[in-house]
Amino acid sequence: MMMRWKMSYLWIGIWLIFLIVGMQTSWFDALSNKGFQIIHHEYYRLITGLFLHVNLLHFAVNALAISYLDIYIDQRIKAGTLFFISLLGGTIAHIIFSLIYPESTSVGGSPVIFSLLGFILIMRSILPKFHFRSLYGKWIIVYVIFAQIPFFSNNISTFVIHFISFIIGMLLAYLYRQFKGVKL
């Protein structure tokens, strides 16, 4: 039996490469998402900011969160589709966030994760029942709560980027359902 790849493997692989190379170079400064006041037409940062993490703990928490989301989804939706939706959701969230906070810096995979959470909320009719007492359920709940604490900023920007990502994920799920003909 051939093993299917999971969306989380791709994200974790990209994050790990950027983390390792970033420790040896100045990638962090060159690739982090910045607000539109300081981005200077370097629009690739809207995507590459999703690949960077502040430190090993930041990476590990996001890697665990996306792994547990993948366990929950359990290949009900194709990995390539989920990767594209999460990349698109995170990128759109970065665009909106950069307009709201034009002088900010934003890095990390949490916009990817929160866009997937919003997507899952709308797609729940084709997904298994969410079990709060399961390992993935507990981890996702703890992640959602603790991800709102502004460890790297002194304002509500952490909550704002996560909220935007969540709403974008919901909108992408609605569009996906319309495109695929899945009933709400």
PDB file of C-alpha atoms in Angstrom:
ATOM      1  CA  MET A   1       0.000   0.000   0.000  1.00  0.00           C
ATOM      2  CA  MET A   2       1.401   3.376  -1.019  1.00  0.00           C
ATOM      3  CA  MET A   3       1.620   6.026   1.701  1.00  0.00           C
ATOM      4  CA  ARG A   4       0.000   9.339   0.792  1.00  0.00           C
ATOM      5  CA  TRP A   5       1.809  12.506   1.699  1.00  0.00           C
ATOM      6  CA  LYS A   6       0.241  14.960   4.081  1.00  0.00           C
ATOM      7  CA  MET A   7      -0.028  18.713   3.799  1.00  0.00           C
ATOM      8  CA  SER A   8       1.709  19.157   7.167  1.00  0.00           C
ATOM      9  CA  TYR A   9       4.854  17.399   5.882  1.00  0.00           C
ATOM     10  CA  LEU A  10       5.254  20.056   3.207  1.00  0.00           C
ATOM     11  CA  TRP A  11       4.694  22.975   5.581  1.00  0.00           C
ATOM     12  CA  ILE A  12       6.987  21.556   8.262  1.00  0.00           C
ATOM     13  CA  GLY A  13       9.661  20.827   5.654  1.00  0.00           C
ATOM     14  CA  ILE A  14       9.543  24.386   4.313  1.00  0.00           C
ATOM     15  CA  TRP A  15       9.512  25.863   7.828  1.00  0.00           C
ATOM     16  CA  LEU A  16      12.442  23.674   8.887  1.00  0.00           C
ATOM     17  CA  ILE A  17      14.547  24.610   5.840  1.00  0.00           C
ATOM     18  CA  PHE A  18      13.889  28.301   6.427  1.00  0.00           C
ATOM     19  CA  LEU A  19      14.650  27.919  10.148  1.00  0.00           C
ATOM     20  CA  ILE A  20      17.967  26.122   9.579  1.00  0.00           C
ATOM     21  CA  VAL A  21      19.142  28.364   6.736  1.00  0.00           C
ATOM     22  CA  GLY A  22      17.848  31.425   8.566  1.00  0.00           C
ATOM     23  CA  MET A  23      20.077  30.641  11.542  1.00  0.00           C
ATOM     24  CA  GLN A  24      23.119  30.760   9.244  1.00  0.00           C
ATOM     25  CA  THR A  25      22.137  33.800   7.150  1.00  0.00           C
ATOM     26  CA  SER A  26      20.222  37.057   7.289  1.00  0.00           C
ATOM     27  CA  TRP A  27      17.119  35.551   5.630  1.00  0.00           C
ATOM     28  CA  PHE A  28      14.926  36.698   8.477  1.00  0.00           C
ATOM     29  CA  ASP A  29      15.465  40.381   7.693  1.00  0.00           C
ATOM     30  CA  ALA A  30      15.350  39.822   3.944  1.00  0.00           C
ATOM     31  CA  LEU A  31      12.190  37.685   3.830  1.00  0.00           C
ATOM     32  CA  SER A  32       9.964  38.656   6.765  1.00  0.00           C
ATOM     33  CA  ASN A  33       6.624  40.257   5.953  1.00  0.00           C
ATOM     34  CA  LYS A  34       6.611  43.977   6.543  1.00  0.00           C
ATOM     35  CA  GLY A  35       3.811  46.505   6.427  1.00  0.00           C
ATOM     36  CA  PHE A  36       3.234  48.340   3.171  1.00  0.00           C
ATOM     37  CA  GLN A  37       4.995  51.459   4.514  1.00  0.00           C
ATOM     38  CA  ILE A  38       8.287  49.566   4.749  1.00  0.00           C
ATOM     39  CA  ILE A  39       7.942  46.728   2.207  1.00  0.00           C
ATOM     40  CA  HIS A  40       9.319  48.824  -0.716  1.00  0.00           C
ATOM     41  CA  HIS A  41       7.621  46.779  -3.470  1.00  0.00           C
ATOM     42  CA  GLU A  42       9.120  43.515  -2.129  1.00  0.00           C
ATOM     43  CA  TYR A  43       5.763  41.740  -2.349  1.00  0.00           C
ATOM     44  CA  TYR A  44       7.323  38.271  -2.089  1.00  0.00           C
ATOM     45  CA  ARG A  45       7.516  39.028   1.659  1.00  0.00           C
ATOM     46  CA  LEU A  46       3.743  38.527   1.873  1.00  0.00           C
ATOM     47  CA  ILE A  47       4.414  34.831   1.198  1.00  0.00           C
ATOM     48  CA  THR A  48       7.898  34.292   2.615  1.00  0.00           C
ATOM     49  CA  GLY A  49       6.874  35.740   5.982  1.00  0.00           C
ATOM     50  CA  LEU A  50       4.720  32.614   6.369  1.00  0.00           C
ATOM     51  CA  PHE A  51       7.860  30.444   6.120  1.00  0.00           C
ATOM     52  CA  LEU A  52       9.898  32.158   8.850  1.00  0.00           C
ATOM     53  CA  HIS A  53       9.784  31.643  12.606  1.00  0.00           C
ATOM     54  CA  VAL A  54      11.315  33.722  15.377  1.00  0.00           C
ATOM     55  CA  ASN A  55      12.930  30.746  17.121  1.00  0.00           C
ATOM     56  CA  LEU A  56      12.812  26.983  17.560  1.00  0.00           C
ATOM     57  CA  LEU A  57       9.897  27.126  20.025  1.00  0.00           C
ATOM     58  CA  HIS A  58       7.831  29.239  17.595  1.00  0.00           C
ATOM     59  CA  PHE A  59       8.539  26.677  14.852  1.00  0.00           C
ATOM     60  CA  ALA A  60       7.792  23.674  17.100  1.00  0.00           C
ATOM     61  CA  VAL A  61       4.428  25.002  18.291  1.00  0.00           C
ATOM     62  CA  ASN A  62       3.266  25.734  14.737  1.00  0.00           C
ATOM     63  CA  ALA A  63       4.608  22.376  13.495  1.00  0.00           C
ATOM     64  CA  LEU A  64       2.639  20.533  16.181  1.00  0.00           C
ATOM     65  CA  ALA A  65      -0.504  22.549  15.459  1.00  0.00           C
ATOM     66  CA  ILE A  66      -0.440  21.849  11.731  1.00  0.00           C
ATOM     67  CA  SER A  67       0.340  18.170  12.395  1.00  0.00           C
ATOM     68  CA  TYR A  68      -2.688  17.820  14.651  1.00  0.00           C
ATOM     69  CA  LEU A  69      -4.876  19.595  12.091  1.00  0.00           C
ATOM     70  CA  ASP A  70      -3.664  17.079   9.516  1.00  0.00           C
ATOM     71  CA  ILE A  71      -4.542  14.214  11.880  1.00  0.00           C
ATOM     72  CA  TYR A  72      -8.046  15.641  12.265  1.00  0.00           C
ATOM     73  CA  ILE A  73      -8.572  16.163   8.542  1.00  0.00           C
ATOM     74  CA  ASP A  74      -7.152  12.657   7.940  1.00  0.00           C
ATOM     75  CA  GLN A  75      -6.869  12.954   4.150  1.00  0.00           C
ATOM     76  CA  ARG A  76     -10.552  13.815   3.614  1.00  0.00           C
ATOM     77  CA  ILE A  77      -9.373  16.710   1.445  1.00  0.00           C
ATOM     78  CA  LYS A  78      -6.375  16.329  -0.869  1.00  0.00           C
ATOM     79  CA  ALA A  79      -3.059  17.487   0.581  1.00  0.00           C
ATOM     80  CA  GLY A  80      -2.296  19.680  -2.436  1.00  0.00           C
ATOM     81  CA  THR A  81      -5.649  21.419  -2.106  1.00  0.00           C
ATOM     82  CA  LEU A  82      -5.099  22.031   1.603  1.00  0.00           C
ATOM     83  CA  PHE A  83      -1.590  23.350   0.991  1.00  0.00           C
ATOM     84  CA  PHE A  84      -2.827  25.751  -1.692  1.00  0.00           C
ATOM     85  CA  ILE A  85      -5.754  26.934   0.445  1.00  0.00           C
ATOM     86  CA  SER A  86      -3.545  27.478   3.480  1.00  0.00           C
ATOM     87  CA  LEU A  87      -0.889  29.317   1.434  1.00  0.00           C
ATOM     88  CA  LEU A  88      -3.533  31.491  -0.215  1.00  0.00           C
ATOM     89  CA  GLY A  89      -5.293  32.142   3.102  1.00  0.00           C
ATOM     90  CA  GLY A  90      -2.049  33.098   4.845  1.00  0.00           C
ATOM     91  CA  THR A  91      -0.972  35.346   1.970  1.00  0.00           C
ATOM     92  CA  ILE A  92      -4.317  37.174   1.768  1.00  0.00           C
ATOM     93  CA  ALA A  93      -4.243  37.595   5.552  1.00  0.00           C
ATOM     94  CA  HIS A  94      -0.749  39.113   5.295  1.00  0.00           C
ATOM     95  CA  ILE A  95      -1.956  41.541   2.620  1.00  0.00           C
ATOM     96  CA  ILE A  96      -4.868  42.727   4.766  1.00  0.00           C
ATOM     97  CA  PHE A  97      -2.709  42.812   7.910  1.00  0.00           C
ATOM     98  CA  SER A  98      -0.055  44.894   6.120  1.00  0.00           C
ATOM     99  CA  LEU A  99      -2.730  47.412   5.162  1.00  0.00           C
ATOM    100  CA  ILE A 100      -4.030  47.643   8.744  1.00  0.00           C
ATOM    101  CA  TYR A 101      -0.546  47.719  10.309  1.00  0.00           C
ATOM    102  CA  PRO A 102       1.530  49.476   7.602  1.00  0.00           C
ATOM    103  CA  GLU A 103       4.664  49.718   9.773  1.00  0.00           C
ATOM    104  CA  SER A 104       4.668  46.212  11.227  1.00  0.00           C
ATOM    105  CA  THR A 105       6.707  43.046  10.795  1.00  0.00           C
ATOM    106  CA  SER A 106       4.967  39.677  10.684  1.00  0.00           C
ATOM    107  CA  VAL A 107       6.495  36.191  10.613  1.00  0.00           C
ATOM    108  CA  GLY A 108       5.338  32.688  11.395  1.00  0.00           C
ATOM    109  CA  GLY A 109       3.006  29.981  10.216  1.00  0.00           C
ATOM    110  CA  SER A 110       0.036  30.869  12.388  1.00  0.00           C
ATOM    111  CA  PRO A 111      -1.844  32.635   9.539  1.00  0.00           C
ATOM    112  CA  VAL A 112      -1.614  29.314   7.667  1.00  0.00           C
ATOM    113  CA  ILE A 113      -2.972  27.429  10.682  1.00  0.00           C
ATOM    114  CA  PHE A 114      -5.777  29.879  11.432  1.00  0.00           C
ATOM    115  CA  SER A 115      -6.861  29.939   7.779  1.00  0.00           C
ATOM    116  CA  LEU A 116      -7.053  26.130   7.976  1.00  0.00           C
ATOM    117  CA  LEU A 117      -9.099  26.383  11.185  1.00  0.00           C
ATOM    118  CA  GLY A 118     -11.575  28.701   9.439  1.00  0.00           C
ATOM    119  CA  PHE A 119     -11.649  26.372   6.440  1.00  0.00           C
ATOM    120  CA  ILE A 120     -12.320  23.371   8.694  1.00  0.00           C
ATOM    121  CA  LEU A 121     -15.180  25.146  10.463  1.00  0.00           C
ATOM    122  CA  ILE A 122     -17.075  25.555   7.193  1.00  0.00           C
ATOM    123  CA  MET A 123     -16.077  22.119   5.846  1.00  0.00           C
ATOM    124  CA  ARG A 124     -17.016  20.197   9.003  1.00  0.00           C
ATOM    125  CA  SER A 125     -19.919  18.362   7.331  1.00  0.00           C
ATOM    126  CA  ILE A 126     -17.453  16.275   5.291  1.00  0.00           C
ATOM    127  CA  LEU A 127     -14.924  15.904   8.115  1.00  0.00           C
ATOM    128  CA  PRO A 128     -15.027  13.566  11.108  1.00  0.00           C
ATOM    129  CA  LYS A 129     -16.599  14.761  14.349  1.00  0.00           C
ATOM    130  CA  PHE A 130     -14.191  16.975  16.276  1.00  0.00           C
ATOM    131  CA  HIS A 131     -13.368  15.300  19.582  1.00  0.00           C
ATOM    132  CA  PHE A 132     -12.354  17.866  22.203  1.00  0.00           C
ATOM    133  CA  ARG A 133     -11.011  15.139  24.498  1.00  0.00           C
ATOM    134  CA  SER A 134      -8.702  13.657  21.872  1.00  0.00           C
ATOM    135  CA  LEU A 135      -5.016  14.567  21.730  1.00  0.00           C
ATOM    136  CA  TYR A 136      -5.508  16.638  18.558  1.00  0.00           C
ATOM    137  CA  GLY A 137      -8.588  18.318  20.063  1.00  0.00           C
ATOM    138  CA  LYS A 138      -6.801  19.348  23.243  1.00  0.00           C
ATOM    139  CA  TRP A 139      -3.749  20.580  21.369  1.00  0.00           C
ATOM    140  CA  ILE A 140      -5.763  22.646  18.877  1.00  0.00           C
ATOM    141  CA  ILE A 141      -7.817  24.266  21.664  1.00  0.00           C
ATOM    142  CA  VAL A 142      -4.680  25.112  23.675  1.00  0.00           C
ATOM    143  CA  TYR A 143      -3.007  26.434  20.512  1.00  0.00           C
ATOM    144  CA  VAL A 144      -5.953  28.692  19.654  1.00  0.00           C
ATOM    145  CA  ILE A 145      -5.981  30.151  23.178  1.00  0.00           C
ATOM    146  CA  PHE A 146      -2.236  30.622  23.631  1.00  0.00           C
ATOM    147  CA  ALA A 147      -1.704  31.896  20.082  1.00  0.00           C
ATOM    148  CA  GLN A 148      -3.600  35.042  21.073  1.00  0.00           C
ATOM    149  CA  ILE A 149      -0.995  36.004  23.677  1.00  0.00           C
ATOM    150  CA  PRO A 150       1.284  38.653  22.149  1.00  0.00           C
ATOM    151  CA  PHE A 151       4.674  37.026  22.849  1.00  0.00           C
ATOM    152  CA  PHE A 152       6.401  38.973  20.061  1.00  0.00           C
ATOM    153  CA  SER A 153       4.431  42.242  20.097  1.00  0.00           C
ATOM    154  CA  ASN A 154       2.990  44.586  22.677  1.00  0.00           C
ATOM    155  CA  ASN A 155      -0.387  45.159  21.020  1.00  0.00           C
ATOM    156  CA  ILE A 156      -3.382  43.249  19.654  1.00  0.00           C
ATOM    157  CA  SER A 157      -1.768  42.641  16.253  1.00  0.00           C
ATOM    158  CA  THR A 158      -1.364  38.936  17.083  1.00  0.00           C
ATOM    159  CA  PHE A 159      -5.106  38.575  17.563  1.00  0.00           C
ATOM    160  CA  VAL A 160      -5.803  40.664  14.444  1.00  0.00           C
ATOM    161  CA  ILE A 161      -3.672  38.529  12.092  1.00  0.00           C
ATOM    162  CA  HIS A 162      -5.180  35.326  13.499  1.00  0.00           C
ATOM    163  CA  PHE A 163      -8.736  36.649  13.216  1.00  0.00           C
ATOM    164  CA  ILE A 164      -8.166  37.826   9.640  1.00  0.00           C
ATOM    165  CA  SER A 165      -6.673  34.438   8.729  1.00  0.00           C
ATOM    166  CA  PHE A 166      -9.607  32.594  10.290  1.00  0.00           C
ATOM    167  CA  ILE A 167     -12.169  34.680   8.348  1.00  0.00           C
ATOM    168  CA  ILE A 168     -10.203  34.262   5.098  1.00  0.00           C
ATOM    169  CA  GLY A 169     -10.152  30.486   5.683  1.00  0.00           C
ATOM    170  CA  MET A 170     -13.931  30.507   6.120  1.00  0.00           C
ATOM    171  CA  LEU A 171     -14.382  32.484   2.891  1.00  0.00           C
ATOM    172  CA  LEU A 172     -12.074  30.127   0.991  1.00  0.00           C
ATOM    173  CA  ALA A 173     -14.056  27.139   2.308  1.00  0.00           C
ATOM    174  CA  TYR A 174     -17.288  28.724   1.146  1.00  0.00           C
ATOM    175  CA  LEU A 175     -15.787  29.269  -2.322  1.00  0.00           C
ATOM    176  CA  TYR A 176     -14.398  25.721  -2.320  1.00  0.00           C
ATOM    177  CA  ARG A 177     -17.820  24.308  -1.460  1.00  0.00           C
ATOM    178  CA  GLN A 178     -19.446  26.337  -4.227  1.00  0.00           C
ATOM    179  CA  PHE A 179     -16.800  25.217  -6.726  1.00  0.00           C
ATOM    180  CA  LYS A 180     -16.971  21.543  -5.707  1.00  0.00           C
ATOM    181  CA  GLY A 181     -20.757  21.521  -5.274  1.00  0.00           C
ATOM    182  CA  VAL A 182     -20.586  20.452  -1.617  1.00  0.00           C
ATOM    183  CA  LYS A 183     -23.749  21.378   0.296  1.00  0.00           C
ATOM    184  CA  LEU A 184     -23.472  23.518   3.417  1.00  0.00           C
TER     185      LEU A 184
END
